[in-house]
Short mmCIF file of N, CA and C in Angstrom, two decimals:
data_model
loop_
_atom_site.label_atom_id
_atom_site.label_comp_id
_atom_site.label_asym_id
_atom_site.label_seq_id
_atom_site.Cartn_x
_atom_site.Cartn_y
_atom_site.Cartn_z
N VAL A 1 83.11 79.92 -24.80
CA VAL A 1 84.33 80.72 -24.84
C VAL A 1 84.33 81.73 -23.69
N LEU A 2 83.20 82.36 -23.41
CA LEU A 2 83.13 83.35 -22.33
C LEU A 2 83.42 82.73 -20.98
N GLN A 3 82.84 81.57 -20.73
CA GLN A 3 83.08 80.90 -19.45
C GLN A 3 84.52 80.45 -19.33
N GLN A 4 85.13 79.99 -20.41
CA GLN A 4 86.54 79.59 -20.38
C GLN A 4 87.44 80.80 -20.14
N ALA A 5 86.99 81.98 -20.54
CA ALA A 5 87.76 83.21 -20.33
C ALA A 5 87.56 83.76 -18.92
N GLY A 6 86.69 83.11 -18.13
CA GLY A 6 86.49 83.52 -16.74
C GLY A 6 85.32 84.45 -16.51
N PHE A 7 84.43 84.57 -17.48
CA PHE A 7 83.26 85.44 -17.34
C PHE A 7 82.02 84.61 -17.02
N SER A 8 81.05 85.24 -16.39
CA SER A 8 79.78 84.57 -16.09
C SER A 8 78.72 85.06 -17.06
N ILE A 9 78.05 84.14 -17.73
CA ILE A 9 76.97 84.51 -18.65
C ILE A 9 75.71 84.73 -17.83
N ILE A 10 75.16 85.93 -17.95
CA ILE A 10 73.97 86.30 -17.18
C ILE A 10 72.71 86.12 -18.01
N GLN A 11 72.75 86.53 -19.27
CA GLN A 11 71.56 86.47 -20.11
C GLN A 11 71.95 86.30 -21.58
N THR A 12 71.16 85.50 -22.29
CA THR A 12 71.33 85.35 -23.74
C THR A 12 69.99 85.58 -24.41
N ASP A 13 70.01 86.12 -25.60
CA ASP A 13 68.80 86.33 -26.38
C ASP A 13 69.11 85.93 -27.82
N LYS A 14 68.72 84.71 -28.18
CA LYS A 14 69.02 84.20 -29.53
C LYS A 14 68.29 85.01 -30.60
N ALA A 15 67.07 85.45 -30.31
CA ALA A 15 66.30 86.22 -31.29
C ALA A 15 67.00 87.54 -31.62
N LYS A 16 67.55 88.20 -30.64
CA LYS A 16 68.26 89.47 -30.85
C LYS A 16 69.73 89.26 -31.19
N GLY A 17 70.25 88.07 -30.92
CA GLY A 17 71.66 87.79 -31.16
C GLY A 17 72.55 88.51 -30.17
N SER A 18 72.19 88.43 -28.88
CA SER A 18 72.98 89.15 -27.89
C SER A 18 73.28 88.29 -26.66
N ILE A 19 74.39 88.61 -26.02
CA ILE A 19 74.81 87.94 -24.79
C ILE A 19 75.25 89.01 -23.80
N PHE A 20 74.83 88.85 -22.55
CA PHE A 20 75.26 89.72 -21.47
C PHE A 20 76.03 88.88 -20.47
N ALA A 21 77.26 89.28 -20.17
CA ALA A 21 78.11 88.55 -19.23
C ALA A 21 78.76 89.54 -18.26
N THR A 22 79.33 89.02 -17.19
CA THR A 22 80.02 89.87 -16.22
C THR A 22 81.37 89.24 -15.86
N SER A 23 82.26 90.10 -15.40
CA SER A 23 83.52 89.63 -14.85
C SER A 23 83.43 89.81 -13.34
N GLY A 24 84.30 89.15 -12.64
CA GLY A 24 84.26 89.24 -11.18
C GLY A 24 85.05 90.43 -10.64
N LEU A 25 84.93 90.62 -9.37
CA LEU A 25 85.69 91.64 -8.65
C LEU A 25 87.18 91.35 -8.80
N ASN A 26 87.98 92.40 -9.02
CA ASN A 26 89.42 92.22 -9.15
C ASN A 26 90.13 93.45 -8.58
N TRP A 27 91.45 93.46 -8.60
CA TRP A 27 92.22 94.57 -8.03
C TRP A 27 92.01 95.87 -8.80
N TYR A 28 91.54 95.78 -10.06
CA TYR A 28 91.40 96.96 -10.90
C TYR A 28 90.00 97.56 -10.86
N SER A 29 89.00 96.76 -10.55
CA SER A 29 87.63 97.27 -10.61
C SER A 29 86.68 96.42 -9.77
N TRP A 30 85.45 96.90 -9.71
CA TRP A 30 84.38 96.17 -9.04
C TRP A 30 83.77 95.14 -9.98
N GLY A 31 84.34 95.00 -11.15
CA GLY A 31 83.83 94.08 -12.17
C GLY A 31 83.41 94.84 -13.40
N GLU A 32 83.12 94.11 -14.46
CA GLU A 32 82.70 94.73 -15.71
C GLU A 32 81.48 94.01 -16.26
N ASN A 33 80.64 94.78 -16.94
CA ASN A 33 79.55 94.23 -17.73
C ASN A 33 80.07 94.07 -19.15
N ILE A 34 79.82 92.92 -19.74
CA ILE A 34 80.31 92.65 -21.09
C ILE A 34 79.11 92.31 -21.97
N TYR A 35 78.99 93.07 -23.05
CA TYR A 35 77.87 92.91 -23.97
C TYR A 35 78.41 92.45 -25.32
N LEU A 36 77.82 91.39 -25.85
CA LEU A 36 78.17 90.91 -27.19
C LEU A 36 76.91 90.92 -28.03
N ASP A 37 76.98 91.57 -29.18
CA ASP A 37 75.87 91.62 -30.12
C ASP A 37 76.33 91.05 -31.45
N PHE A 38 75.62 90.03 -31.95
CA PHE A 38 75.96 89.36 -33.20
C PHE A 38 74.98 89.80 -34.27
N PHE A 39 75.50 90.03 -35.48
CA PHE A 39 74.62 90.36 -36.59
C PHE A 39 75.21 89.88 -37.90
N GLU A 40 74.31 89.60 -38.86
CA GLU A 40 74.70 89.10 -40.18
C GLU A 40 74.90 90.28 -41.11
N ASP A 41 75.96 90.19 -41.92
CA ASP A 41 76.24 91.23 -42.90
C ASP A 41 76.85 90.57 -44.14
N ASN A 42 76.06 90.47 -45.22
CA ASN A 42 76.53 89.86 -46.46
C ASN A 42 77.11 88.46 -46.24
N SER A 43 76.36 87.60 -45.60
CA SER A 43 76.73 86.21 -45.34
C SER A 43 77.90 86.07 -44.36
N LYS A 44 78.21 87.11 -43.63
CA LYS A 44 79.25 87.06 -42.60
C LYS A 44 78.62 87.41 -41.26
N THR A 45 79.08 86.73 -40.23
CA THR A 45 78.62 87.06 -38.89
C THR A 45 79.64 88.00 -38.26
N GLN A 46 79.16 89.12 -37.78
CA GLN A 46 80.01 90.08 -37.10
C GLN A 46 79.57 90.19 -35.65
N VAL A 47 80.52 90.55 -34.78
CA VAL A 47 80.20 90.68 -33.37
C VAL A 47 80.71 92.03 -32.87
N ASN A 48 79.90 92.68 -32.07
CA ASN A 48 80.27 93.91 -31.40
C ASN A 48 80.46 93.57 -29.92
N ILE A 49 81.65 93.83 -29.39
CA ILE A 49 81.96 93.52 -27.99
C ILE A 49 82.15 94.82 -27.23
N CYS A 50 81.42 94.99 -26.14
CA CYS A 50 81.54 96.18 -25.31
C CYS A 50 81.75 95.74 -23.86
N SER A 51 82.80 96.24 -23.24
CA SER A 51 83.08 95.96 -21.83
C SER A 51 83.01 97.29 -21.08
N ALA A 52 82.17 97.35 -20.07
CA ALA A 52 81.97 98.58 -19.32
C ALA A 52 82.19 98.32 -17.82
N SER A 53 82.99 99.16 -17.21
CA SER A 53 83.28 99.02 -15.77
C SER A 53 82.06 99.36 -14.93
N ILE A 54 81.95 98.67 -13.80
CA ILE A 54 80.84 98.89 -12.88
C ILE A 54 81.30 99.83 -11.77
N PHE A 55 80.53 100.86 -11.47
CA PHE A 55 80.76 101.76 -10.34
C PHE A 55 82.06 102.55 -10.39
N GLN A 56 82.61 102.78 -11.56
CA GLN A 56 83.83 103.58 -11.63
C GLN A 56 83.95 104.23 -12.99
N ILE A 57 84.75 105.27 -13.06
CA ILE A 57 84.91 106.02 -14.30
C ILE A 57 86.06 105.46 -15.12
N TYR A 58 87.17 105.13 -14.50
CA TYR A 58 88.36 104.68 -15.22
C TYR A 58 88.54 103.18 -15.03
N SER A 59 88.86 102.48 -16.12
CA SER A 59 88.94 101.01 -16.06
C SER A 59 90.34 100.47 -15.83
N TRP A 60 91.36 101.34 -15.82
CA TRP A 60 92.74 100.90 -15.64
C TRP A 60 93.15 99.86 -16.67
N GLY A 61 92.58 99.92 -17.88
CA GLY A 61 92.92 98.99 -18.95
C GLY A 61 92.21 97.65 -18.88
N LYS A 62 91.35 97.46 -17.88
CA LYS A 62 90.69 96.17 -17.69
C LYS A 62 89.72 95.85 -18.82
N ASN A 63 89.03 96.87 -19.34
CA ASN A 63 88.09 96.61 -20.44
C ASN A 63 88.82 96.11 -21.68
N GLU A 64 89.97 96.67 -21.98
CA GLU A 64 90.75 96.21 -23.12
C GLU A 64 91.26 94.79 -22.90
N ARG A 65 91.68 94.47 -21.68
CA ARG A 65 92.14 93.11 -21.38
C ARG A 65 90.99 92.12 -21.49
N ASN A 66 89.78 92.53 -21.12
CA ASN A 66 88.62 91.65 -21.29
C ASN A 66 88.42 91.31 -22.77
N PHE A 67 88.49 92.33 -23.62
CA PHE A 67 88.35 92.12 -25.06
C PHE A 67 89.43 91.15 -25.56
N GLU A 68 90.67 91.39 -25.18
CA GLU A 68 91.78 90.53 -25.61
C GLU A 68 91.59 89.09 -25.12
N LYS A 69 91.09 88.93 -23.90
CA LYS A 69 90.87 87.59 -23.35
C LYS A 69 89.79 86.85 -24.14
N ILE A 70 88.72 87.55 -24.52
CA ILE A 70 87.65 86.93 -25.30
C ILE A 70 88.18 86.49 -26.66
N ILE A 71 88.92 87.37 -27.33
CA ILE A 71 89.47 87.05 -28.65
C ILE A 71 90.45 85.89 -28.55
N GLU A 72 91.30 85.90 -27.54
CA GLU A 72 92.28 84.82 -27.35
C GLU A 72 91.59 83.47 -27.15
N GLU A 73 90.57 83.43 -26.30
CA GLU A 73 89.85 82.17 -26.06
C GLU A 73 89.11 81.73 -27.31
N PHE A 74 88.56 82.68 -28.06
CA PHE A 74 87.87 82.33 -29.31
C PHE A 74 88.86 81.70 -30.30
N GLU A 75 90.02 82.33 -30.47
CA GLU A 75 91.02 81.78 -31.38
C GLU A 75 91.51 80.41 -30.92
N THR A 76 91.68 80.23 -29.62
CA THR A 76 92.09 78.94 -29.08
C THR A 76 91.03 77.87 -29.36
N SER A 77 89.76 78.25 -29.31
CA SER A 77 88.68 77.29 -29.53
C SER A 77 88.66 76.81 -30.98
N LEU A 78 89.24 77.57 -31.89
CA LEU A 78 89.27 77.18 -33.30
C LEU A 78 90.42 76.24 -33.62
N THR A 79 91.38 76.10 -32.72
CA THR A 79 92.55 75.26 -32.94
C THR A 79 92.17 73.79 -32.80
N ILE A 80 92.58 73.01 -33.77
CA ILE A 80 92.26 71.57 -33.76
C ILE A 80 93.42 70.81 -33.14
#
């Protein structure tokens, strides 16, 4: 899903349930680091998604768009 959304997966850790990905350079930023942490809670899998801009203070809404893009691709992947 991350690669389909246009992100590059840099590192995965199955034991910790985490994924580190990046976005590319764009008109809004020098790119973003995207962290996904998965954890089990009462037989449900939950995910924490964090998008952080590289080398800048303000993201111009890019971090929120990254989140929306990940969710959109995930929902699309569930469609039969």
